[in-house]
Short mmCIF file of C-alpha atoms and ligand atoms in Angstrom, two decimals:
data_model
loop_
_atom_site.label_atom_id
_atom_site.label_comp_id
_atom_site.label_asym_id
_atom_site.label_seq_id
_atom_site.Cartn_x
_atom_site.Cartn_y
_atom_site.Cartn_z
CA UNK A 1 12.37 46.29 -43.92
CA UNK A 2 10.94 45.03 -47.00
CA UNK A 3 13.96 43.63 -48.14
CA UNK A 4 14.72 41.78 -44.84
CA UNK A 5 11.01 40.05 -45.43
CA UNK A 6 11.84 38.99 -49.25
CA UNK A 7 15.74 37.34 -47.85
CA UNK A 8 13.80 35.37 -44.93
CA UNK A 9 11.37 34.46 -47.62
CA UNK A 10 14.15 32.92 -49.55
CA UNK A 11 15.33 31.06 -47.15
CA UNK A 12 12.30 29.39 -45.76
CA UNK A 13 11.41 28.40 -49.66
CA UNK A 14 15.32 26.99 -49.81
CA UNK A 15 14.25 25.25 -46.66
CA UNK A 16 10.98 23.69 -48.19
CA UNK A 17 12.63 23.01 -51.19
CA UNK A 18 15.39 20.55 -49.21
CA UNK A 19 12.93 19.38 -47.25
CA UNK A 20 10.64 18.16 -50.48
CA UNK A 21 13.68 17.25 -52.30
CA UNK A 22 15.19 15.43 -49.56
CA UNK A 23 11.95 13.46 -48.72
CA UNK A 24 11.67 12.74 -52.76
CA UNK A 25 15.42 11.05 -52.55
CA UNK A 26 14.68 8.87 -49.45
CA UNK A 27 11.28 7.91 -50.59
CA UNK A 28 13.11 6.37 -53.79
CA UNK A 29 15.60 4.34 -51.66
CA UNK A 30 13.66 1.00 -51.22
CA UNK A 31 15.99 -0.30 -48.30
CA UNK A 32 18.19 1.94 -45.77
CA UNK A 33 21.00 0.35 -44.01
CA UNK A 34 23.04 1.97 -41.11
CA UNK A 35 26.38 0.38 -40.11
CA UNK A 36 27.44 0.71 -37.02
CA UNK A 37 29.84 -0.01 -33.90
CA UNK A 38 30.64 1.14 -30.07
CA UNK A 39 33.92 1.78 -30.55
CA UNK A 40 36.50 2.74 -32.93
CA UNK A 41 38.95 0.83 -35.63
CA UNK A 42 37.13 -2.33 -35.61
CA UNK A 43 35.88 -2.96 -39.18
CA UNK A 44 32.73 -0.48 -39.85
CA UNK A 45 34.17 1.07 -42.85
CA UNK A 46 35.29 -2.42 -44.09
CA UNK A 47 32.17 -4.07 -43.85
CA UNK A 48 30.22 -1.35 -45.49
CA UNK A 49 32.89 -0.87 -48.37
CA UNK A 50 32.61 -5.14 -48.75
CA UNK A 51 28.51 -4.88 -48.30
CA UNK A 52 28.42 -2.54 -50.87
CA UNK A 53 30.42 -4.04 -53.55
CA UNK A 54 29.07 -7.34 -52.83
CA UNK A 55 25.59 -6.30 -52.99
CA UNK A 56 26.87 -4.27 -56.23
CA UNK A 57 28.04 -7.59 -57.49
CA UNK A 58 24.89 -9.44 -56.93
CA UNK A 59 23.46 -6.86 -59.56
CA UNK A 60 21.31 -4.26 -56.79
CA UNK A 61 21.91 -0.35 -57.14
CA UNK A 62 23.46 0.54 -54.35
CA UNK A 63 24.37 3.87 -52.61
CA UNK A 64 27.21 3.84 -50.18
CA UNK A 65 27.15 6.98 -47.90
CA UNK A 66 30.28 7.83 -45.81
CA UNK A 67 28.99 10.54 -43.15
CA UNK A 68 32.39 9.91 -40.95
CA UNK A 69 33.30 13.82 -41.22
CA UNK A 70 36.45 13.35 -38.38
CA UNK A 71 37.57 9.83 -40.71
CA UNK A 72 36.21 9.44 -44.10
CA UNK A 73 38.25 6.36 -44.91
CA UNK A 74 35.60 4.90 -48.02
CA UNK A 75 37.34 6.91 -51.07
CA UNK A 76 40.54 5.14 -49.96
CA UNK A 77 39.49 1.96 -49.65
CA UNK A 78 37.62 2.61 -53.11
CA UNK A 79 40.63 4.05 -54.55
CA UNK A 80 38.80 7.37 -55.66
CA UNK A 81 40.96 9.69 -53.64
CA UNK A 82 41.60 13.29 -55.03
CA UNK A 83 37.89 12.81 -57.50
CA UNK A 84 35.63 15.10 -56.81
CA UNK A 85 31.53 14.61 -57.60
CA UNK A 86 30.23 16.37 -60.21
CA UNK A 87 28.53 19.50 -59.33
CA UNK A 88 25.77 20.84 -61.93
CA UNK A 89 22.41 23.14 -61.65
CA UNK A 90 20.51 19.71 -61.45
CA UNK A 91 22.37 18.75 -58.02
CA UNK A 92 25.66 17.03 -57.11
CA UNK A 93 26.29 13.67 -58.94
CA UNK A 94 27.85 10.66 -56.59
CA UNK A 95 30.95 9.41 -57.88
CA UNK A 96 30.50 5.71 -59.68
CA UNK A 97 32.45 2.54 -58.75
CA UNK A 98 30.17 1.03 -61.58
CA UNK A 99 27.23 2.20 -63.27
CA UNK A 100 24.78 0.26 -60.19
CA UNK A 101 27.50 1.58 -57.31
CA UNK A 102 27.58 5.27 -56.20
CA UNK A 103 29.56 6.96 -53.81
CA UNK A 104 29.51 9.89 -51.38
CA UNK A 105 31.90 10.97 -48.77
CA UNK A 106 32.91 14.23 -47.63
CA UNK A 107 36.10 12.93 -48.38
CA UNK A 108 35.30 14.04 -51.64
CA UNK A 109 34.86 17.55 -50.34
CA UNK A 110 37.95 18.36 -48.26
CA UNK A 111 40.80 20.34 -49.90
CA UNK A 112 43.44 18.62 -48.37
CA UNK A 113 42.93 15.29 -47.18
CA UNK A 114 44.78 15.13 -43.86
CA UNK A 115 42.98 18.34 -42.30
CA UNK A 116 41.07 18.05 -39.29
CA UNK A 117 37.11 18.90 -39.75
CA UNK A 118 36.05 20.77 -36.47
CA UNK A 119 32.73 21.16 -37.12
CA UNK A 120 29.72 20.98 -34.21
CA UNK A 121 26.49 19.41 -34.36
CA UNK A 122 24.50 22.10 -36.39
CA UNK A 123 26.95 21.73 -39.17
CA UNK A 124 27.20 18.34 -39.43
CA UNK A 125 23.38 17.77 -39.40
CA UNK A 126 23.19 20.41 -42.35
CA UNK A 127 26.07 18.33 -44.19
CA UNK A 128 24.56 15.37 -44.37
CA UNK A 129 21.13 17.00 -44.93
CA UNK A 130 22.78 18.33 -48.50
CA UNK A 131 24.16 14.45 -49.12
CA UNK A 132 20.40 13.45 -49.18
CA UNK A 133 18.66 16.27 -50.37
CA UNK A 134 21.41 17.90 -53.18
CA UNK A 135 22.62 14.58 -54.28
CA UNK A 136 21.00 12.93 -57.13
CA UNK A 137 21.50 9.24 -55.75
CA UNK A 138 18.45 8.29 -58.37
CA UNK A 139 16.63 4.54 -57.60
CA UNK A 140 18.65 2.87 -54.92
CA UNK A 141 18.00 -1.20 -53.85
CA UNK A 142 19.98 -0.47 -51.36
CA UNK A 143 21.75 2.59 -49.56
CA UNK A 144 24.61 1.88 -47.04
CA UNK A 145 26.01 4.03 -44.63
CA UNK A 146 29.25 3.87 -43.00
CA UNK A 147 28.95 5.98 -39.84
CA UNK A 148 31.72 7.44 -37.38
CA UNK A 149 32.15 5.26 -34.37
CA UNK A 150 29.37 5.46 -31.15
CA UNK A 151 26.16 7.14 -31.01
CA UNK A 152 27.21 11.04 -31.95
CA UNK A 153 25.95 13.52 -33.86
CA UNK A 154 25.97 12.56 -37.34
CA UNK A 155 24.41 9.18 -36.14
CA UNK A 156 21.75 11.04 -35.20
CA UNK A 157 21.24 13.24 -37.77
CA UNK A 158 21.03 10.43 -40.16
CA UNK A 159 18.52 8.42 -38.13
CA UNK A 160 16.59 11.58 -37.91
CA UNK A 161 16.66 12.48 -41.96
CA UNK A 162 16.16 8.80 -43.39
CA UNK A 163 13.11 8.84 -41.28
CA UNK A 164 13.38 5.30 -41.20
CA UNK A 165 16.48 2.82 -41.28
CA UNK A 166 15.43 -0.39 -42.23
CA UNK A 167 18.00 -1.65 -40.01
CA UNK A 168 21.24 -1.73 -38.48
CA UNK A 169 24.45 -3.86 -38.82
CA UNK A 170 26.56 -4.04 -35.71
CA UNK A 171 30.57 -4.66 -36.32
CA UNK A 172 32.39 -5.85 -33.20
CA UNK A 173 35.86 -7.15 -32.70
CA UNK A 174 35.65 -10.59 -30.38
CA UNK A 175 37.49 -9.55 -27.11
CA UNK A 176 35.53 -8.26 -23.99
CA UNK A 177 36.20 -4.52 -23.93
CA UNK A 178 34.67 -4.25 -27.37
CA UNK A 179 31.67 -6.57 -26.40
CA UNK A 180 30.49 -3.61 -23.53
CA UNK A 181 30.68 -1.43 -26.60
CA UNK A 182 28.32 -3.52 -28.65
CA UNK A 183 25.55 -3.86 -25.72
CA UNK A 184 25.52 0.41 -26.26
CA UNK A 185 24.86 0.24 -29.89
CA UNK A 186 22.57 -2.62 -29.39
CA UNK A 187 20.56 -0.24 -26.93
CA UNK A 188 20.73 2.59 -28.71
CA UNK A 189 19.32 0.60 -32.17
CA UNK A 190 16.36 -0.19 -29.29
CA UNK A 191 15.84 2.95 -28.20
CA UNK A 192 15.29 4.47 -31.73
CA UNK A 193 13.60 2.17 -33.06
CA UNK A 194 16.15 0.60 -35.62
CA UNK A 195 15.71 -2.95 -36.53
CA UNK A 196 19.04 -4.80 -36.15
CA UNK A 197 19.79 -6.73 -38.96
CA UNK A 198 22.46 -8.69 -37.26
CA UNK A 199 25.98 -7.97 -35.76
CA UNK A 200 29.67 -9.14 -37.91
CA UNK A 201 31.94 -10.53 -35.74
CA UNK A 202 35.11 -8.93 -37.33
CA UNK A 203 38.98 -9.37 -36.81
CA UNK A 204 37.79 -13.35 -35.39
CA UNK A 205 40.76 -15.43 -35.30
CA UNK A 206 43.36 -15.68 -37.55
CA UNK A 207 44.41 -18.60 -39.98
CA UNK A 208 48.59 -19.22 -40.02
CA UNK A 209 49.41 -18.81 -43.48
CA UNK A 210 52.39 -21.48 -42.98
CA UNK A 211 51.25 -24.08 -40.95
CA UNK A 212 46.77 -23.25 -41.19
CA UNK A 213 46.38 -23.56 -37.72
CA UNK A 214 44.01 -20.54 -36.16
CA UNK A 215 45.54 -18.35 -33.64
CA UNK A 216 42.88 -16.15 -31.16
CA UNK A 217 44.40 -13.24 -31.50
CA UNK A 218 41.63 -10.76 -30.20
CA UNK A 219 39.72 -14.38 -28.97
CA UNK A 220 36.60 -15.43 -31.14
CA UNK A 221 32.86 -15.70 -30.55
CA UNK A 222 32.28 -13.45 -28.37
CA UNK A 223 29.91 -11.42 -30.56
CA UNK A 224 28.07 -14.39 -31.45
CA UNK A 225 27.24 -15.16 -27.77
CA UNK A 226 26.14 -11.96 -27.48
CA UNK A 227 23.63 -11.73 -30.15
CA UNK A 228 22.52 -14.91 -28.80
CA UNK A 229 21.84 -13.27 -25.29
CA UNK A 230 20.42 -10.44 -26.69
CA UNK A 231 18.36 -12.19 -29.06
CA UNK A 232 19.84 -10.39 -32.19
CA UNK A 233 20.68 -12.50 -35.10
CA UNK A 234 24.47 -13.48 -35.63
CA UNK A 235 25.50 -12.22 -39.37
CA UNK A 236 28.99 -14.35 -39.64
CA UNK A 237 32.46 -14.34 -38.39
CA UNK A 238 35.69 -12.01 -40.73
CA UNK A 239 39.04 -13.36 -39.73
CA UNK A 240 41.80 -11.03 -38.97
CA UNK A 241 43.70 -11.24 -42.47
CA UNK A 242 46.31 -9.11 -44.00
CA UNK A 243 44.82 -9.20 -47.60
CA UNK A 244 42.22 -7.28 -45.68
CA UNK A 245 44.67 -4.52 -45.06
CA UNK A 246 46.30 -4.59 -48.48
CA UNK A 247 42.92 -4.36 -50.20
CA UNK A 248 41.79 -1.20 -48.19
CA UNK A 249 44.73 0.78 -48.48
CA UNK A 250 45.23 -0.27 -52.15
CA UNK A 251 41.59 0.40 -52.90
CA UNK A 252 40.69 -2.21 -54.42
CA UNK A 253 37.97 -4.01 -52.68
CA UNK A 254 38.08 -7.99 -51.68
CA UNK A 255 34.80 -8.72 -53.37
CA UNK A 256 35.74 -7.60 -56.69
CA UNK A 257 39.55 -7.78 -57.09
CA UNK A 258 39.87 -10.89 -54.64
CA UNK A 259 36.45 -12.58 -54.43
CA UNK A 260 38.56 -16.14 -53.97
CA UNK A 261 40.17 -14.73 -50.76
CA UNK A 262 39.02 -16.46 -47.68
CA UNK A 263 37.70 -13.33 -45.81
CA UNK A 264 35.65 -12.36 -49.55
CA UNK A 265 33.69 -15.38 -48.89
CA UNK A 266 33.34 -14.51 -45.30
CA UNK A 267 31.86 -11.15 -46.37
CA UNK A 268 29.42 -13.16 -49.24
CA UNK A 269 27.97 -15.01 -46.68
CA UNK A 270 27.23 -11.90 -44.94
CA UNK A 271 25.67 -10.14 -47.38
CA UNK A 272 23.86 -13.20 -48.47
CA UNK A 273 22.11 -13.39 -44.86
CA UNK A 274 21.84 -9.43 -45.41
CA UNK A 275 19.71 -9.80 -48.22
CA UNK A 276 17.89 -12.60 -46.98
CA UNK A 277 16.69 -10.33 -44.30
CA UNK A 278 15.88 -7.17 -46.08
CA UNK A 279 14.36 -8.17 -48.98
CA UNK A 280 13.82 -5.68 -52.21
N1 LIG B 1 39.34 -8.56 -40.53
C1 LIG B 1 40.37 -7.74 -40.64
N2 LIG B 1 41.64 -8.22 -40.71
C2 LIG B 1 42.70 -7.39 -40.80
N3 LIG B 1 42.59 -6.06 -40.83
C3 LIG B 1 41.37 -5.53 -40.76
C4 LIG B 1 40.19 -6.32 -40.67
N4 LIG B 1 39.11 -5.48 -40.62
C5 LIG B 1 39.58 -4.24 -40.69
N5 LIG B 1 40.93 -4.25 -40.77
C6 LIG B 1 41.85 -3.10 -40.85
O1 LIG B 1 41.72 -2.38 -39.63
C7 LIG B 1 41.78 -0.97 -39.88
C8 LIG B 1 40.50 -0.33 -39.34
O2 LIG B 1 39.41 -0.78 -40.13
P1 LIG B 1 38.23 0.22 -40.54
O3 LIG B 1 38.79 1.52 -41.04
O4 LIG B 1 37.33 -0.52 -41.44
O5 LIG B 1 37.56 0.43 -39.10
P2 LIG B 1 36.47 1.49 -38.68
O6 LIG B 1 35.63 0.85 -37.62
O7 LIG B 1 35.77 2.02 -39.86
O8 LIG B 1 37.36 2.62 -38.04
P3 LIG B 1 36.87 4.09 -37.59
O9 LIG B 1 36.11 3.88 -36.32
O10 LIG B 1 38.15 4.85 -37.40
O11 LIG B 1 36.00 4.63 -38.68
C9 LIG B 1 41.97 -0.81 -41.37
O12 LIG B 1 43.32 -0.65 -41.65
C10 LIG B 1 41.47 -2.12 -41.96
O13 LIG B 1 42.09 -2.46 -43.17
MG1 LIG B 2 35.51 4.03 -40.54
#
């Protein structure tokens, strides 16, 4: 009996302690930034790996938090694949891109990279608990999340442990089917109370490297019409591009290895208007 009472006494102080750590971590993270989209494959890890860095670049610490546990694409497209944080009796350390750019993924966790996580919504939540309460992310400007695609479990968790997201960024692609995708995440942002920073109109036409003429492929401004009907603001337009491609798979982000590139400038302006709106 008595040593049943003393375990359950552990665990609620491991409990408390989370919980007081946890609050401790957000409380030091000035702004909170969720990205988001309806539907799959159209740009969310892209645009946060691009906010990030480019943030990074403008001289901010940043956090960038990858809680896609089916598809944690950011160590890729950072090119830390197969590093693992640094786990000590003071907490887990983030990995560094630079010394004012920290990264977290459970990418970083898995054993082998291509195995499925089957995990249900209890789990999760406690995952991403221990990415804000056992990781020492230190002072952040600014912490990004890149988030599975819809309204699941993890983004819920999250919403529910940052206590409050300064605001959202909605990716879309331009066509129609996508668009009915967007109006969900624009309602859900509503219904819990997140701010929308804007929505990125991603994969938007595409410039002819041979003759610079700019084919629709997927059609373009459809997202912007749609923030205008819904009265969110429009954040700017990312073409479709292959250097886009090449720079995610290669790891090597289009801010910092290619910040000439057409669609690097289309990202600047994003985050410019990003940190026009949420100001540290
Ligand atoms: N503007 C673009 N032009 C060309 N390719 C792009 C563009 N944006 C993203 N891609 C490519 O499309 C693929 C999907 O992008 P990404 O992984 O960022 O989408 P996602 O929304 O995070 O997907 P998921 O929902 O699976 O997490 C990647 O291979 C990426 O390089
Ligand atoms: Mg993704």
């Amino acid at each position: 009996m008595a040593e049943e009472k003393s375990c359950s006494c552990e665990t609620e102080k491991e409990q408390r302690r989370r919980e007081l750590t946890l609050k401790a971590n957000v409380s030091a993270i000035k702004k909170k930034i969720l990205v988001l989209s309806g539907k799959g494959g159209v740009g969310k890890s892209t645009v946060s790996t691009n906010l990030a860095t480019g943030l990074a670049k403008k001289g901010y610490h940043v956090g960038l938090l990858d809680i896609d546990i089916h598809g944690p694409n950011i160590p890729n497209m950072l090119g830390l694949q197969g590093h693992s944080p640094l786990v000590t009796d003071m907490g887990l350390f983030p990995l560094k891109v630079f010394d004012n750019l920290q990264v977290i993924s459970i990418g970083f966790f898995l054993e082998e990279k291509d195995t499925p996580v089957v995990w249900r919504g209890p789990l999760k939540h406690r995952m991403i608990e221990q990415f804000l309460s056992d990781v020492r992310w230190g002072e952040l400007d600014y912490l990004v999340v890149d988030s599975p695609p819809g309204t699941g479990d993890e983004i819920i968790s999250i919403v529910q442990l940052l206590d409050n997201v300064d605001g959202a960024v909605i990716v879309a692609t331009p066509q129609e089917v996508a668009l009915a995708d967007v109006r969900r995440s624009i309602k859900f942002c509503k219904e819990a109370s997140i701010p929308i920073i804007g929505i990125v109109e991603n994969m938007s036409g595409f410039v002819c490297p041979h003759c610079g003429n700019t084919v629709e492929i997927f059609k373009t401004g459809g997202a912007e019409k749609l923030a205008e009907e819904y009265k969110v603001p429009f954040l700017g337009k990312i073409p479709v591009d292959p250097q886009i491609v090449k720079a995610g798979d290669e790891g090597k982000p289009m801010m910092i290895y290619f910040p000439e590139a057409k669609p690097a400038q289309a990202f600047a302006q994003v985050v410019e208007k990003i940190t026009e709106k949420l100001k540290v």
